[in-house]
Each structure stands twice: as C-alpha cells, then as structure tokens.
Amino acid sequence: MRRVVVTGMGIVCPLGIGKEEVTMNMKRSVVAVERISSFDASNLPVKIAAEVRHFDPEKYMDKKLARRTDRFVHFALAAFKEALEQSRIDLSVFSEKTAVLVSSGMGGFITLDVENNKFLAGGASKVSPFLIPMLLINMASGIISIEYGLKGINFAPVSACASSGHSIALGAMLIKHGYADVAIVGGAEATIAPLPLAGFASMRALSMRNDEPQKASRPFDVQRDGFVMGEGGAILILESEEIALERKANIIAEIKGFGMNDDAYHMSAPDPDGVGAEKAMRLALEDAKISPRDVQYVSCHATSTPAGDVSEAKAIERVFGSNVFVNSAKALMGHLLGAAAAAETVIGILEMQENFLHAMPNLDEKDPDVKINVVGKEPLSLNIKNFVKNSFGFGGHNVSIVIGRYEG
C-alpha cells in the first residue's frame, strides 16, 4: 500500500488570500466576521457573515472564464494556483494519472439567486445560457482539469459540510490503491447570498448576533447560538511518496489514515452521543496504524451550534480522553460549508509547521458538557506530530482524517 504525501496547498478564505496572510491572521487571532457588504441584507434576519474581501478572480483566470463561472469556482482556481506553485509539479507528466476531486456542498448558489431574480423580473429570455454549468457542483473539478489538461479520474464528492473531507480521503484512497499517482483535492463554497442565508436562518442554524458580528462564532462556548456563514476554497496536492521523492519534491505532510461512516440518525441533527463521530475517528487511527496517544491535536468540526459541539466533544473525550488539545477554525472565519474540511486541513498543517494552535477568542465560558481541552483566548504553543481533522455533514456524514509530519 502506497504512502500519500502533501506537496502543495492553497487557500482563499475570510482570514486571507494565500497561506502567508492566513497564518499571520491566525496568529493575531483575527475574527473575520462582519456585517455583510456584498449585498443589502437589511431585509434578512441574519445580516452578518465571514466574507472573502478584496478578491479579484481575474488575477487567477482570464476575464471570459471569470464571467462564465461562479464565485465558488473562482475560489477553487485561485487556491489551486497557489498549491501548484508550492508543489512545483509538472502535471503534464502525470495527466492521465492525476485525479481531481474538488467538492462543494451547494455549488453555484450565488448564480442561482441572481438568475432566479432575473427570471422572475423579466422572464426566461433574461436567464444566462451559462446558468446550468455555473450551478453544477462538479464544475470546479471540471474547470481545473480543462484548464490544465488533466485526464484522470474526475468527480466532486458531495456530502454537505463533510464534502471536502471526503475529497481528501477519497483522493488519498485512489493514490494508496494505485488508481492515481497525483490527486488534486479540496473544496470551494460561495453561498453568501440572500436565499441560502434565509434558508439556514429559517432552520435556526445561524447565529443571530447581528449587533456583535465578531462575537457571533463561538464554538464550545455556553452562549453559542448557531454558526456564521463563511466562504472560500482550499486545495491540496497529494502524491504517492515514491513519485514525490523521485522528483525531489518538498513534502509538507502525510495523509496517514481516514475513517468514513454515517450516523443514520437524522437529516440535519447529529447523533447526540457522537457515536458515528467516535467510530470515524477510531477507523482513521486504525487506518493510520497509530494509537490515540500518538495524536496531539484535533481540528474540530465544531460549528458553534448547541447540539453539534457537545456531540463532537463527547466523541473526542471517549477516543482521546484529556490527551489532546482541540480548537475550531470556525471561531475565526465562520463555516465554509463544503469547503470547511479542506480549508481547516490546510490551517491544521500550517499550525503543525508553526508549532502553535490558534486561539478561540470568543470562548468566554466553556460549555460544562464539554470536558475536552479546548484552546482558550490565547494561542497555544504545541509540538504537533499528528493531528485529526473531523468533518461532519447534514445527512449524518462523518469523515475523520489523520494528518502527520512526514518521516521518510
């Protein structure tokens, strides 16, 4: 069975465009949640979000392609370009053995919102001929392959907020078993638009702290009241160990194992005891052939919802006891939905490289039902050898991935 390593990473998220800016803002404990600026949200119950600001898609693609693709595809292409620059791989050599698995939970929802308004106001003739391809969730994977001539396995795993977690796990699986030599994996999401916000607000999933946006996202805090919508994209380039060594690549990290299952409990609520989450973590550790004692850190899914945070905390406690520290990147940048797992994996690897864990600025009082070691209001210095990334999605989908330092 082949080992799977990471040789490139790219990220666009509310904390910044690119790894350098994101790392700087993590260390500064920046909370990138503000009142919505991209449209008038005054008639919505939720008026806050974590937006990617100052992003120009034409820096990463030509004007025509930018006009004919949705914002989530723009994020994917920008993140991929950064990952490719770091990896320095000549993809033309591996074209037919490069898998592309770039997820989104909801796809081109901004396009849907805009074009539906055109239809309602002016009829069918006003609808863009690019509406359908701009909507499709698989289009980020497709466009990357078209732009770079990649002819290998290509699809977009979709499992709500676990989507890009599945992309990473499945990309690693394809390399392990020899179906691909290289895998471009990750996710992108752009759903900060009136209809998605109205829908999530209607189901009482979003924080309503409109007057205190920077205090709204508060995973594990006793006063949490829902998640904050975020947006962005993140891409990782995975390779088989032998190919990375042969081309003398700089290996950033290793994907050591993964576990995937389902709660089979409820369409949107987690199993309150976290049984599925626990099993996913145990499967990941078993696949990685390490014990819970070998893990120093868990990058939590923790979205700042009342039920989800406690469920995950219970599962982590049963697997790791008090032997790990945990945090959630959503405390700083909100919830990137289908892109969350990929963005948080990139952030976790950056933290592993820098030997620190970012702070949880809004953890004023930890929920008494959360017994695990949550990083507090200040960053924590920690030597990380291995960490676990958890991702969960509506429908009961669970993904846990073990990522570690590469040791040849």
Steps between C-alpha positions, in 0.01 A plus 500: 500500500647832393553790738331831415674833551406866462725713279291813443223699666297805410228686687259790451285570804369784716835504687686583182602413148793260516677309775720787615215740572288225659785397733564859604134561583469169687792603720336839558169328594314702238124429490397557138126541557333828404169638382435383145648736242439319168126574488226673701407258779272742686189291430658176623490369857876438484716791389848369577741264325869424452569629149812472286586864436717664234492189279547558127438182297673647194834463680454123468315453169410692189205737494281275284540198729437714807175626347384150409569331835360544848686651793559157657694396187703822523603406853596148391717622212674760717576244772618247243739750343665561838521126570654432160762772546604344831501143370698583181366185338484473122147368470539434128721205592222347710196617304320165475596395853391822670168484680306821560245494782388851593180519700232749582204452725265727306672607177405816310240636738592864440438442130169330581388792713595760237355313202178412681445868571554576129249230407236629742548860382535452126415146398695214345678714242693676776658179635869447420587212263774417751257456791514120507878449473552782750275319748655156478698386803742295287601806298797592723652157433408523134644847441829415674537197274410696187737785582793269577433205266445242773338182365489272802219417744284808550192557717369705791403319821197667658408441863392843623756641746710181486546529122864608479590258778377223275701651212822477701427148625395368160795664324735333748320169447545522121874554542539229765343241272678613182206650310678835497853625559396858576176636643379858504254511788307757698189709485351839426182672613333836434152517649490842662183599318144583612337163429752274678515736797121508521487121483756437772344771717159339457630174641659693790851391412661847483617732775272802542762728660458769233612777735817315607629326187848431632352324802254288305709190423582339834556123482472321836396818681192476721342800322537371142184535290587369154763518229613792286495457122845514343638454150824403332696213356801282574697251293762242592724317255552139606756264351624150556812507713720342232406757235558790739841362597594425140439859394662632821184680612476683829266277702282707732303230681363148468139385480536203731148367527129571473167375627158555344150397612150632569295565812180368338320716756344822359517714185654801675563422868801300617473190713496667845748248637741535207513126434565538127763768555678280750501206260633716215792614715577145609489381138742778402743408778479134401568585137796716603628220727545734793347520846310790656815574703681588177264792427556842657221702343149469358382762251131491581204535271337699784276751324371690805162327506358386834460131411793443265780629722402285798452189287848533353656578838352182649643295214846655534500442876425130455776456242776722640406583858689810608809421291431741213434869451218613274388814322275596210602730217135605475562717805704727272348465153152358533381184327609443139245219462622258231844667495545496877685169529757590234559851636532368854738226386724763341481705820579193710811425292610863528462475876696174505779671307496800735459300825204698624122482530287804427293657773123482553436872568131459590541216747379704797356204691540144382182294489502279813411200284827546306767318698786508248799738490383792287758766414401822672523869413876487435690293243673192635852381422493128423731257324262313269607168350153381399156658499147392415268706282129437559227590251129431527207576270122510485384150422718358776823490297820466704861525383813492716849533354835445670767740374856495626854613444670306227774272624674317218 
